[in-house]
Coordinates of C-alpha atoms in Angstrom, one line a residue:
Chain A
M1 CA 28.2 24.2 -28.0
N2 CA 26.2 24.3 -24.8
L3 CA 27.2 25.5 -21.4
I4 CA 28.2 22.2 -20.0
D5 CA 30.7 21.6 -22.8
I6 CA 32.4 25.0 -22.2
F7 CA 32.5 24.2 -18.5
S8 CA 34.0 20.8 -18.9
R9 CA 36.5 22.1 -21.5
Q10 CA 37.5 24.9 -19.1
R11 CA 37.8 22.3 -16.4
K12 CA 40.0 20.1 -18.5
T13 CA 42.3 23.0 -19.3
S14 CA 42.6 24.1 -15.7
L15 CA 43.3 20.5 -14.7
I16 CA 46.0 20.1 -17.3
S17 CA 47.7 23.4 -16.2
L18 CA 47.4 22.4 -12.6
G19 CA 49.1 19.1 -13.5
L20 CA 51.9 20.8 -15.4
M21 CA 52.4 23.2 -12.5
L22 CA 52.8 20.3 -10.0
M23 CA 55.2 18.6 -12.4
I24 CA 57.6 21.5 -12.6
L25 CA 57.1 22.6 -8.9
P26 CA 60.2 20.8 -7.6
W27 CA 62.4 22.6 -10.2
I28 CA 61.1 26.0 -9.2
I29 CA 61.5 25.3 -5.5
S30 CA 64.9 23.6 -5.6
H31 CA 66.4 26.2 -7.9
G32 CA 64.7 29.4 -6.7
F33 CA 65.5 29.1 -3.0
E34 CA 68.6 28.5 -1.0
S35 CA 67.0 25.9 1.2
G36 CA 65.1 24.5 -1.8
N37 CA 65.6 20.8 -1.1
S38 CA 64.3 21.1 2.5
Y39 CA 61.2 22.8 1.1
L40 CA 60.8 20.0 -1.4
R41 CA 60.9 17.6 1.5
A42 CA 58.2 19.7 3.1
F43 CA 56.1 19.3 0.0
D44 CA 56.6 15.6 0.0
M45 CA 55.4 15.5 3.5
A46 CA 52.5 17.8 2.6
L47 CA 51.4 15.3 -0.1
L48 CA 51.5 12.5 2.4
F49 CA 49.4 14.6 4.7
I50 CA 46.9 15.3 1.9
M51 CA 46.5 11.5 1.6
L52 CA 46.1 11.1 5.3
S53 CA 43.6 13.9 5.6
L54 CA 41.6 12.6 2.6
G55 CA 41.4 9.2 4.4
L56 CA 40.3 10.8 7.7
N57 CA 37.9 12.9 5.7
I58 CA 36.0 9.7 4.8
V59 CA 35.6 8.7 8.4
V60 CA 35.0 12.2 9.9
G61 CA 33.8 14.3 7.1
Y62 CA 31.5 11.8 5.3
A63 CA 30.5 9.2 7.9
G64 CA 30.7 11.7 10.8
M65 CA 32.7 9.5 13.2
L66 CA 35.2 11.4 15.2
D67 CA 38.5 9.6 15.1
F68 CA 41.5 10.7 17.2
G69 CA 43.7 7.8 16.6
Y70 CA 43.9 7.9 12.9
I71 CA 47.7 8.1 12.8
A72 CA 47.7 4.5 14.0
F73 CA 46.9 3.4 10.4
Y74 CA 49.7 5.5 9.1
A75 CA 52.0 3.7 11.6
V76 CA 50.7 0.3 10.5
G77 CA 51.3 1.1 6.9
A78 CA 54.8 2.4 7.6
Y79 CA 55.8 -0.5 9.7
T80 CA 54.4 -3.0 7.3
Y81 CA 56.5 -1.5 4.5
A82 CA 59.5 -1.2 6.8
L83 CA 59.4 -4.8 7.9
L84 CA 59.1 -6.2 4.4
N85 CA 61.8 -3.9 3.0
S86 CA 64.5 -3.9 5.6
P87 CA 67.0 -6.5 6.8
H88 CA 65.3 -6.4 10.3
L89 CA 63.2 -9.6 9.9
Q90 CA 65.4 -11.4 7.4
A91 CA 66.2 -14.1 9.9
L92 CA 62.6 -14.8 10.6
L93 CA 60.8 -14.5 7.3
P94 CA 61.3 -16.8 4.4
A95 CA 63.3 -15.3 1.6
W96 CA 60.4 -15.1 -0.9
M97 CA 58.5 -12.7 1.5
M98 CA 61.3 -10.2 1.8
Y99 CA 61.7 -7.3 -0.6
P100 CA 58.5 -7.7 -2.6
P101 CA 58.0 -5.5 -5.6
F102 CA 57.0 -1.9 -4.6
I103 CA 53.4 -2.2 -5.7
V104 CA 53.0 -5.4 -3.7
S105 CA 54.4 -3.7 -0.6
I106 CA 52.0 -0.8 -1.0
I107 CA 49.0 -3.1 -1.5
L108 CA 50.0 -5.1 1.6
A109 CA 50.4 -2.0 3.6
A110 CA 47.0 -0.7 2.5
G111 CA 45.4 -4.2 3.2
I112 CA 46.9 -4.6 6.7
A113 CA 45.9 -1.1 7.6
C114 CA 42.5 -1.9 6.3
V115 CA 42.3 -4.9 8.6
F116 CA 43.3 -2.7 11.6
G117 CA 40.6 -0.2 10.5
I118 CA 38.0 -3.0 10.8
M119 CA 39.5 -4.1 14.1
L120 CA 38.9 -0.6 15.4
G121 CA 35.6 -0.1 13.7
G122 CA 34.0 -3.4 14.7
P123 CA 33.9 -3.0 18.5
T124 CA 33.1 0.7 18.3
L125 CA 30.1 0.6 16.0
K126 CA 27.6 1.6 18.6
L127 CA 29.6 4.5 19.9
R128 CA 29.4 8.0 18.4
G129 CA 30.6 11.5 19.1
D130 CA 32.8 12.1 22.1
Y131 CA 32.7 8.4 23.2
L132 CA 34.0 7.2 19.9
A133 CA 36.7 9.9 20.0
I134 CA 37.9 8.6 23.4
V135 CA 38.1 5.0 22.2
T136 CA 39.9 5.9 19.0
L137 CA 42.3 8.1 21.0
G138 CA 43.0 5.0 23.1
F139 CA 43.5 2.9 20.0
G140 CA 46.1 5.3 18.6
Q141 CA 48.0 5.1 21.9
I142 CA 47.8 1.3 22.0
V143 CA 49.3 0.9 18.5
R144 CA 52.1 3.3 19.4
I145 CA 52.8 1.6 22.7
F146 CA 52.8 -1.8 21.0
L147 CA 55.3 -0.5 18.4
T148 CA 57.5 0.8 21.3
N149 CA 57.4 -2.5 23.3
L150 CA 57.2 -5.2 20.7
D151 CA 61.0 -5.8 20.8
R152 CA 60.3 -8.5 23.4
P153 CA 59.5 -11.5 23.6
F154 CA 60.9 -11.5 20.1
N155 CA 62.1 -8.5 18.3
L156 CA 59.3 -7.5 15.9
T157 CA 59.5 -3.7 15.8
N158 CA 62.9 -3.1 17.3
G159 CA 61.3 -1.0 20.1
P160 CA 62.0 2.7 20.4
Q161 CA 65.0 2.5 18.2
G162 CA 62.8 1.9 15.2
I163 CA 63.6 0.2 12.0
N164 CA 66.3 1.6 9.7
N165 CA 68.0 0.5 6.5
I166 CA 64.7 0.4 4.7
Q167 CA 65.5 -0.2 1.1
R168 CA 65.0 2.6 -1.4
V169 CA 62.1 2.1 -3.9
H170 CA 62.9 0.2 -7.1
L171 CA 60.4 0.8 -9.7
F172 CA 60.5 -0.3 -13.4
G173 CA 64.2 -1.0 -12.9
L174 CA 64.8 2.5 -11.6
D175 CA 66.5 3.0 -8.2
L176 CA 64.8 6.0 -6.6
G177 CA 67.7 6.3 -4.2
R178 CA 70.1 7.6 -6.8
P179 CA 70.1 10.6 -9.1
V180 CA 68.8 9.7 -12.6
Q181 CA 69.6 11.3 -15.8
I182 CA 66.8 11.6 -18.3
L183 CA 67.2 13.7 -21.5
G184 CA 70.1 15.4 -19.9
I185 CA 68.2 16.5 -16.8
T186 CA 69.3 15.2 -13.5
F187 CA 66.5 14.1 -11.2
E188 CA 67.6 14.0 -7.6
P189 CA 66.1 11.3 -5.3
V190 CA 64.0 14.0 -3.6
H191 CA 62.5 14.8 -7.0
L192 CA 61.8 11.2 -7.9
Y193 CA 60.1 10.7 -4.6
Y194 CA 58.1 13.8 -5.1
Y195 CA 56.7 12.4 -8.4
L196 CA 56.1 9.0 -6.8
I197 CA 54.1 10.5 -4.0
L198 CA 52.4 12.9 -6.3
F199 CA 51.1 10.0 -8.3
F200 CA 49.7 8.2 -5.3
C201 CA 48.2 11.4 -4.0
A202 CA 46.4 12.0 -7.3
L203 CA 45.2 8.5 -7.3
I204 CA 43.7 9.0 -3.8
V205 CA 42.1 12.2 -4.8
V206 CA 40.4 10.5 -7.7
V207 CA 39.3 7.6 -5.6
S208 CA 37.9 10.1 -3.0
L209 CA 36.0 12.0 -5.6
R210 CA 34.5 8.9 -7.1
L211 CA 33.5 7.5 -3.7
Q212 CA 31.9 10.8 -2.9
D213 CA 29.7 10.8 -5.9
S214 CA 28.6 7.2 -5.5
R215 CA 25.9 5.2 -3.8
I216 CA 28.5 4.5 -1.0
G217 CA 29.4 8.1 -0.5
R218 CA 25.7 9.0 -0.3
A219 CA 25.1 6.3 2.2
W220 CA 28.0 7.6 4.4
V221 CA 26.5 11.1 4.4
A222 CA 23.0 9.8 5.1
I223 CA 24.3 7.9 8.2
R224 CA 26.0 11.1 9.4
E225 CA 22.8 13.0 8.9
D226 CA 20.4 10.6 10.6
E227 CA 21.4 7.1 11.4
I228 CA 17.9 5.9 12.3
A229 CA 16.4 7.1 9.1
A230 CA 19.3 5.6 7.2
N231 CA 18.6 2.3 8.9
A232 CA 14.9 2.6 8.0
M233 CA 15.8 3.3 4.4
G234 CA 17.4 -0.2 4.2
L235 CA 21.0 0.9 4.6
N236 CA 23.1 -1.8 6.3
T237 CA 24.6 0.8 8.6
R238 CA 27.0 -1.6 10.2
N239 CA 28.7 -2.6 7.0
I240 CA 28.7 0.9 5.6
K241 CA 30.4 2.3 8.7
L242 CA 32.9 -0.5 8.7
L243 CA 33.6 0.3 5.1
A244 CA 34.3 4.0 6.0
F245 CA 36.8 2.8 8.6
A246 CA 38.4 0.4 6.2
M247 CA 38.7 2.9 3.4
G248 CA 40.0 5.6 5.6
A249 CA 42.5 3.2 7.2
S250 CA 43.8 2.0 3.8
F251 CA 44.5 5.5 2.6
G252 CA 46.5 5.9 5.9
G253 CA 48.3 2.7 5.2
I254 CA 49.4 3.8 1.7
S255 CA 50.5 7.1 3.0
G256 CA 52.5 5.4 5.8
A257 CA 54.2 3.0 3.3
L258 CA 55.3 5.9 1.2
F259 CA 56.5 7.7 4.3
A260 CA 58.6 4.7 5.3
S261 CA 60.1 4.5 1.8
L262 CA 60.8 8.2 1.7
Q263 CA 62.4 8.3 5.1
G264 CA 64.3 5.0 5.0
F265 CA 63.6 4.8 8.7
V266 CA 60.6 4.5 11.0
S267 CA 60.3 4.8 14.7
P268 CA 57.3 5.1 17.1
E269 CA 58.1 8.7 17.6
S270 CA 56.6 9.6 14.2
F271 CA 53.2 8.4 15.3
I272 CA 52.4 10.3 18.4
M273 CA 49.0 11.6 19.2
M274 CA 50.0 15.1 18.1
E275 CA 50.1 13.8 14.6
S276 CA 46.5 12.5 14.8
V277 CA 45.4 15.9 16.1
M278 CA 47.3 17.6 13.2
V279 CA 45.5 15.5 10.6
L280 CA 42.2 16.2 12.2
C281 CA 43.1 19.9 12.2
M282 CA 43.8 19.7 8.5
V283 CA 40.3 18.2 7.9
V284 CA 38.5 20.6 10.1
L285 CA 40.4 23.7 9.1
G286 CA 40.0 23.0 5.4
G287 CA 36.4 22.1 5.5
M288 CA 35.1 18.7 6.5
G289 CA 33.5 16.6 3.7
N290 CA 34.9 18.8 0.9
I291 CA 37.8 17.4 -1.0
P292 CA 39.4 20.6 -2.2
G293 CA 39.0 22.1 1.2
V294 CA 40.7 19.2 2.9
I295 CA 43.6 19.4 0.5
L296 CA 43.9 23.1 1.2
G297 CA 43.8 22.4 4.9
A298 CA 46.5 19.7 4.6
I299 CA 48.8 22.1 2.6
I300 CA 48.3 25.0 5.0
V301 CA 48.8 23.0 8.2
S302 CA 51.9 21.2 7.0
I303 CA 53.6 24.0 5.1
T304 CA 53.0 26.9 7.4
P305 CA 55.2 25.7 10.2
E306 CA 58.0 25.3 7.7
I307 CA 57.7 28.8 6.4
L308 CA 57.5 30.2 9.9
R309 CA 60.7 28.4 10.7
D310 CA 62.5 30.4 8.0
V311 CA 60.8 33.7 8.8
I312 CA 60.9 33.8 12.6
N313 CA 64.6 33.9 13.2
P314 CA 65.5 36.7 10.7
L315 CA 62.5 38.7 12.0
Q316 CA 63.7 38.4 15.6
M317 CA 67.2 39.4 14.7
A318 CA 65.9 42.4 12.8
L319 CA 63.5 43.6 15.5
A320 CA 65.4 42.8 18.7
G321 CA 68.9 42.1 17.5
R322 CA 69.0 38.8 19.2
K323 CA 67.0 35.6 19.6
V324 CA 64.3 36.4 22.2
V325 CA 62.2 33.2 22.0
D326 CA 63.1 29.8 20.8
P327 CA 61.8 29.7 17.2
E328 CA 60.3 26.3 17.7
T329 CA 58.1 27.5 20.6
L330 CA 57.1 30.6 18.8
R331 CA 56.3 28.7 15.7
M332 CA 53.8 26.5 17.5
L333 CA 52.4 29.5 19.4
I334 CA 51.7 31.4 16.2
F335 CA 50.3 28.3 14.6
G336 CA 47.9 27.7 17.5
L337 CA 46.8 31.2 17.5
V338 CA 46.0 31.2 13.8
M339 CA 44.0 28.0 14.2
I340 CA 41.9 29.5 17.0
V341 CA 41.2 32.7 15.0
I342 CA 40.2 30.7 11.9
M343 CA 37.9 28.5 13.9
L344 CA 36.3 31.5 15.5
V345 CA 35.8 33.3 12.3
R346 CA 35.0 30.4 10.0
P347 CA 33.9 27.4 12.1
E348 CA 32.8 25.6 8.9
G349 CA 36.4 25.6 7.6
L350 CA 38.2 27.6 4.9
W351 CA 36.6 25.9 2.0
P352 CA 33.5 24.1 3.2
S353 CA 31.1 21.9 1.3
S354 CA 27.8 23.6 0.6
R355 CA 26.2 21.0 2.9
R356 CA 28.5 21.9 5.9
R357 CA 28.1 25.6 5.2
A358 CA 24.3 25.3 5.3
E359 CA 24.6 23.4 8.6
L360 CA 26.7 25.9 10.4
K361 CA 25.5 29.1 8.8
P362 CA 21.9 28.7 7.9
Q363 CA 21.1 30.9 4.9
T364 CA 18.6 33.7 5.3
K365 CA 16.4 31.8 2.8
G366 CA 16.0 28.9 5.1
I367 CA 15.0 31.2 7.9
A368 CA 12.5 33.0 5.8
L369 CA 10.9 29.7 4.9
Q370 CA 10.8 28.7 8.5
E371 CA 9.1 31.9 9.4
K372 CA 6.6 31.4 6.7
D373 CA 5.9 28.0 8.1
D374 CA 5.5 29.4 11.5
M375 CA 3.0 31.9 10.2
Q376 CA 1.0 29.1 8.5
D377 CA 1.1 27.1 11.7
A378 CA -0.3 30.0 13.6
E379 CA -3.1 30.4 11.1
R380 CA -3.9 26.7 11.4
N381 CA -4.3 27.1 15.1
H382 CA -6.9 29.8 14.5
D383 CA -8.9 27.6 12.1
Chain B
M1 CA -8.6 -9.4 -3.7
T2 CA -8.1 -10.9 -0.3
E3 CA -4.6 -12.2 -0.6
A4 CA -2.7 -11.6 2.6
L5 CA 0.5 -9.5 2.2
L6 CA 1.5 -9.1 5.8
E7 CA 0.5 -11.3 8.7
I8 CA 1.5 -10.9 12.3
N9 CA 0.3 -13.1 15.1
G10 CA 0.8 -13.0 18.9
I11 CA 3.3 -10.1 18.8
H12 CA 4.6 -9.0 22.2
K13 CA 7.0 -6.2 23.0
R14 CA 8.0 -5.2 26.5
F15 CA 10.1 -2.3 27.6
G16 CA 11.0 -3.3 31.1
G17 CA 7.8 -3.4 33.0
L18 CA 5.8 -1.7 30.2
H19 CA 3.9 -4.2 28.0
A20 CA 3.9 -1.9 24.9
L21 CA 2.4 -4.6 22.6
N22 CA 0.3 -7.4 24.0
D23 CA -0.6 -10.2 21.7
I24 CA -1.2 -8.2 18.6
A25 CA -2.5 -10.0 15.5
L26 CA -3.1 -8.3 12.1
T27 CA -3.5 -9.3 8.6
I28 CA -3.1 -6.7 5.8
N29 CA -4.3 -7.7 2.4
K30 CA -2.7 -6.8 -0.9
G31 CA -3.9 -3.5 -2.4
E32 CA -5.8 -2.1 0.6
I33 CA -5.3 0.9 2.7
Y34 CA -5.2 -0.3 6.3
G35 CA -5.6 2.2 9.1
L36 CA -4.2 2.0 12.6
I37 CA -5.7 4.3 15.2
G38 CA -5.7 4.6 18.9
P39 CA -5.2 7.1 21.7
N40 CA -1.7 8.5 22.5
G41 CA 0.6 5.9 24.0
A42 CA -1.5 3.0 22.7
G43 CA 1.5 1.4 20.9
K44 CA 0.9 2.4 17.3
T45 CA 4.4 3.7 16.7
T46 CA 5.9 0.8 18.6
L47 CA 4.0 -1.6 16.3
F48 CA 5.3 0.4 13.4
N49 CA 8.9 0.1 14.6
V50 CA 8.4 -3.7 15.0
L51 CA 7.0 -4.0 11.5
T52 CA 9.9 -2.1 10.0
G53 CA 12.6 -3.9 12.0
L54 CA 13.7 -1.0 14.1
Y55 CA 12.5 -2.8 17.2
Q56 CA 12.9 -6.6 17.7
P57 CA 9.6 -8.1 19.1
D58 CA 9.9 -10.4 22.1
E59 CA 7.7 -13.1 20.7
G60 CA 5.2 -13.7 17.9
K61 CA 5.0 -14.5 14.2
F62 CA 5.7 -12.0 11.5
T63 CA 5.5 -13.0 7.8
F64 CA 5.5 -10.7 4.9
N65 CA 4.9 -11.7 1.3
G66 CA 5.6 -15.3 2.2
R67 CA 8.9 -14.5 4.0
D68 CA 9.5 -14.8 7.7
L69 CA 10.6 -11.4 9.0
F70 CA 10.6 -12.2 12.7
R71 CA 13.5 -10.3 14.4
Q72 CA 15.0 -9.4 11.1
K73 CA 17.3 -6.4 10.6
P74 CA 15.8 -3.2 9.1
Y75 CA 17.7 -3.6 5.8
V76 CA 16.2 -7.1 5.3
V77 CA 12.7 -5.7 6.0
V78 CA 13.2 -2.9 3.5
E79 CA 14.7 -5.3 1.0
S80 CA 11.7 -7.5 1.2
G81 CA 9.4 -4.6 0.5
I82 CA 8.3 -2.6 3.6
A83 CA 9.1 1.1 3.6
R84 CA 8.2 3.7 6.1
T85 CA 8.0 7.4 7.0
F86 CA 8.4 9.0 10.4
Q87 CA 6.0 10.8 12.7
N88 CA 8.4 13.6 13.2
I89 CA 10.0 14.0 9.9
R90 CA 13.5 12.4 9.6
L91 CA 14.9 13.5 6.3
F92 CA 18.6 13.8 5.7
A93 CA 18.4 17.5 6.4
N94 CA 21.6 18.8 4.7
M95 CA 21.2 16.7 1.5
S96 CA 19.3 17.9 -1.4
A97 CA 15.8 16.6 -2.1
L98 CA 17.1 14.6 -5.0
E99 CA 19.9 13.1 -2.9
N100 CA 17.4 12.1 -0.2
V101 CA 15.5 10.1 -2.7
M102 CA 18.7 8.6 -4.2
V103 CA 19.6 7.3 -0.8
G104 CA 16.3 5.4 -0.9
R105 CA 17.5 3.6 -4.0
H106 CA 20.4 2.2 -2.1
V107 CA 18.7 -1.1 -1.4
R108 CA 17.8 -1.6 -5.0
S109 CA 21.3 -0.9 -6.4
K110 CA 24.4 -3.0 -6.2
A111 CA 27.6 -1.1 -7.0
S112 CA 30.3 -2.1 -4.5
V113 CA 33.3 0.0 -3.5
F114 CA 35.2 -1.3 -6.5
G115 CA 32.3 -0.4 -8.7
A116 CA 32.3 3.1 -7.2
I117 CA 36.0 3.6 -7.7
L118 CA 36.6 1.9 -11.1
R119 CA 33.2 3.0 -12.6
P120 CA 32.7 0.3 -15.1
P121 CA 29.8 0.9 -17.6
S122 CA 27.4 -1.1 -15.4
A123 CA 28.1 1.2 -12.4
R124 CA 27.7 4.3 -14.5
K125 CA 24.4 3.1 -15.9
E126 CA 23.2 2.2 -12.5
E127 CA 24.1 5.6 -11.1
A128 CA 22.3 7.3 -14.0
N129 CA 19.2 5.1 -13.4
I130 CA 19.2 6.0 -9.7
R131 CA 19.2 9.7 -10.7
I132 CA 16.4 9.3 -13.3
R133 CA 14.3 7.2 -10.9
A134 CA 14.7 9.7 -8.1
Q135 CA 13.7 12.6 -10.3
E136 CA 10.6 10.6 -11.5
L137 CA 9.6 10.1 -7.9
L138 CA 9.9 13.7 -7.1
D139 CA 7.6 14.4 -10.0
Y140 CA 5.3 11.7 -8.7
V141 CA 4.8 13.3 -5.3
G142 CA 4.6 16.7 -6.9
I143 CA 7.8 18.5 -5.9
P144 CA 10.0 18.2 -9.0
Q145 CA 10.9 21.9 -8.7
H146 CA 12.7 21.4 -5.4
A147 CA 15.1 18.7 -6.6
E148 CA 18.2 20.7 -5.9
E149 CA 16.9 22.4 -2.7
L150 CA 18.3 21.2 0.6
A151 CA 15.7 19.1 2.5
C152 CA 15.8 21.4 5.5
N153 CA 14.8 24.4 3.4
L154 CA 11.6 22.8 2.1
S155 CA 8.3 23.7 3.5
Y156 CA 6.6 21.3 6.0
G157 CA 4.2 19.8 3.5
D158 CA 6.9 19.3 0.9
Q159 CA 9.1 17.6 3.5
R160 CA 6.3 15.2 4.1
R161 CA 6.0 14.5 0.4
L162 CA 9.8 14.1 0.1
E163 CA 9.7 11.5 2.9
I164 CA 7.1 9.6 0.9
A165 CA 9.1 9.8 -2.2
R166 CA 12.2 8.6 -0.4
A167 CA 10.2 5.6 1.0
L168 CA 8.8 4.9 -2.5
A169 CA 12.3 4.8 -3.9
T170 CA 12.9 1.5 -2.1
D171 CA 10.2 0.0 -4.4
P172 CA 8.0 -1.1 -1.5
K173 CA 5.1 -3.5 -1.6
L174 CA 3.8 -2.0 1.7
L175 CA 4.2 1.7 2.5
A176 CA 3.9 2.4 6.2
L177 CA 3.0 6.1 6.9
D178 CA 3.2 7.4 10.5
E179 CA 0.8 10.3 10.9
P180 CA 1.5 11.9 7.5
A181 CA -1.2 14.5 7.9
A182 CA 0.0 15.7 11.2
G183 CA 0.2 19.5 11.2
M184 CA -1.2 19.9 7.7
N185 CA -4.0 22.3 6.8
P186 CA -7.2 20.9 5.3
K187 CA -6.1 21.7 1.7
E188 CA -2.8 19.9 2.2
T189 CA -4.6 17.0 3.8
E190 CA -6.9 16.7 0.7
E191 CA -3.8 16.7 -1.6
L192 CA -2.2 14.1 0.6
K193 CA -5.3 11.9 0.5
A194 CA -5.2 12.1 -3.3
L195 CA -1.5 11.2 -3.3
M196 CA -2.2 8.1 -1.1
Q197 CA -5.0 7.0 -3.4
K198 CA -2.7 7.4 -6.4
I199 CA 0.0 5.3 -4.7
R200 CA -2.6 2.6 -3.8
N201 CA -3.9 2.5 -7.4
D202 CA -0.4 2.0 -8.6
G203 CA -0.3 -1.3 -6.6
V204 CA 1.3 -0.3 -3.3
T205 CA -0.5 -1.4 -0.2
I206 CA -0.6 1.3 2.5
L207 CA -0.5 1.0 6.3
L208 CA -1.5 4.3 7.8
I209 CA -1.4 5.7 11.4
E210 CA -3.4 8.8 11.7
H211 CA -5.2 10.9 14.2
D212 CA -7.3 12.8 11.6
V213 CA -10.5 10.6 12.0
K214 CA -12.1 12.2 8.9
L215 CA -9.1 11.3 6.8
I216 CA -9.0 7.7 8.1
M217 CA -12.7 7.1 7.7
G218 CA -12.7 8.4 4.2
L219 CA -9.6 6.6 3.0
C220 CA -9.1 3.3 4.7
D221 CA -10.6 0.0 3.6
R222 CA -10.1 -1.5 7.1
I223 CA -9.1 -0.2 10.5
A224 CA -7.6 -1.6 13.6
V225 CA -7.8 0.2 17.0
L226 CA -5.1 -0.2 19.6
D227 CA -5.4 0.7 23.3
Y228 CA -2.8 0.0 26.0
G229 CA -0.9 -2.2 23.7
K230 CA -3.9 -4.4 22.8
K231 CA -6.0 -4.6 19.7
I232 CA -9.5 -3.7 20.8
A233 CA -11.3 -3.6 17.5
E234 CA -10.8 -4.3 13.8
G235 CA -13.0 -4.0 10.8
L236 CA -14.7 -1.7 8.3
P237 CA -14.5 2.0 9.2
E238 CA -18.3 2.3 9.9
A239 CA -18.3 -0.7 12.2
V240 CA -15.2 0.5 14.1
K241 CA -16.7 3.9 14.6
S242 CA -19.7 2.7 16.4
N243 CA -17.9 0.0 18.4
P244 CA -18.5 0.7 22.1
R245 CA -15.0 -0.3 23.2
V246 CA -13.5 2.2 20.8
I247 CA -15.7 5.0 22.0
E248 CA -14.7 4.0 25.6
A249 CA -11.1 4.1 24.8
Y250 CA -11.3 7.5 23.2
L251 CA -13.8 9.2 25.5
G252 CA -13.8 7.1 28.7
V253 CA -16.9 5.5 30.3
A254 CA -19.8 7.5 31.5
P255 CA -20.1 7.2 35.3
E256 CA -23.1 5.1 36.4

């Protein structure tokens, strides 16, 4: 047996054990802790954020286009799902369009988000860096403002009140809104949703990995590295950049649709700019362009505030005997501080790709080679 | 063998008031090494950018291998068989040498997004072939040992070779090299010369911009000289060398 076999076998075992761990995670959490179910909700949200940050990672991490309005695609996905699966538009839409099967809803949400991705990408192809960031920031705001104001002239989005009564997911004849008994074990809805979201999250991880190691993924990185050279190598940079926007947006759309189905309610408030910034933080903190890093970043950024919520109050009571600062304020303060420290100490992120590490922290080897070259150049000049 | 591969006629390119290319006509035949020389600012690189689609010419005719390439996009130009390198090396610095060459294969491979995600056998095979071909090309230019090295960590001469390998990965009929010997020592220049001859013998026509007159004279079958955006001479190296207009352009005119 050669080394590669051993390696892949080890990988297989660790993948299987990771899978098992994720499968029993909800049981550990909901039985081990007092506020278990709220933690499980936090995990559901963390999984949604993993999908979002993997989508943004394609745009920012691979293709190198800074996007500050990414949450708009999450919103588009969520509203698409909500409109199709709630009584809100029943009077307007023909009956056959309402309450489509779950998978159809998800595909439609992904598809419409994808169209929005191309709508954003098309006009901004020539922009890059800060300028692109400004336009995408505006795009995110436009989508949110539309959602808030499209209750007139006819009521499409129900304005700031949002859409409620979104139907619970029905899958294979199973109603995910009710506890299910399988083999004597009771699965609460929050468990069922956890598995549903976990499935889609795993799917998106696999898709991300495969895109990364493909001709498309290489083309994205090449465009980020040097667009003119990429052009001269025969890459159709316009289409490839649009593809990055479209892929990123459709990941956001899927995540949004799952969010709407989990929540049962969507309103424009869930899609403020702060959320875009958070997703970008996850990508940057974890390590742009590296899938495990981005996943780590998403987990840390979405779970840490939840943990702090539970820690801060008892701590204040123990130290000062009363509530000194509002926990919500303190939570964000600590969180912000942690982010700043990490970015100062590890600008390449917690778990960067080797590429990004090389870029931000040139290895001594590279410098040595550079010096050698300089010496050679000096010798040449003497010739 | 005097079959024309590339033909341009009456090419003009203006940048505002600057007439960078003025009525340029060239014919490059299959299988030759064609040299392009001229003083700094003569328009050599502009012509290069026009030929590779990075600049759109204002007027003129541009046919390559029987195909009209006037004002075509770079990817169409590359697809029809023109590949280039850059004067100041433009590699994908933080990708490995192998990955750099693999990017060059993009235009000769087809896998779509769905191919990439679903990985049917055809996509797997294509990906494996891309890798094999890229490694072959690194062997061909003589840097197989650096396959996994990041491009930015390679030495200057190896970066030049890598750029050539990346350009060859697009299966070009015409390889356009923009000052490949710039900054090389005599030994490296000799090796480069041998590499270019090898490439030509394998059936790729070469268009070469170079300042190293010795290299140009020893290597090229025909030479064109540009000055102030105009072609002032064209022909065999020996004839060009003794052309009074060329000497004037390079050295100026002796005062009467």
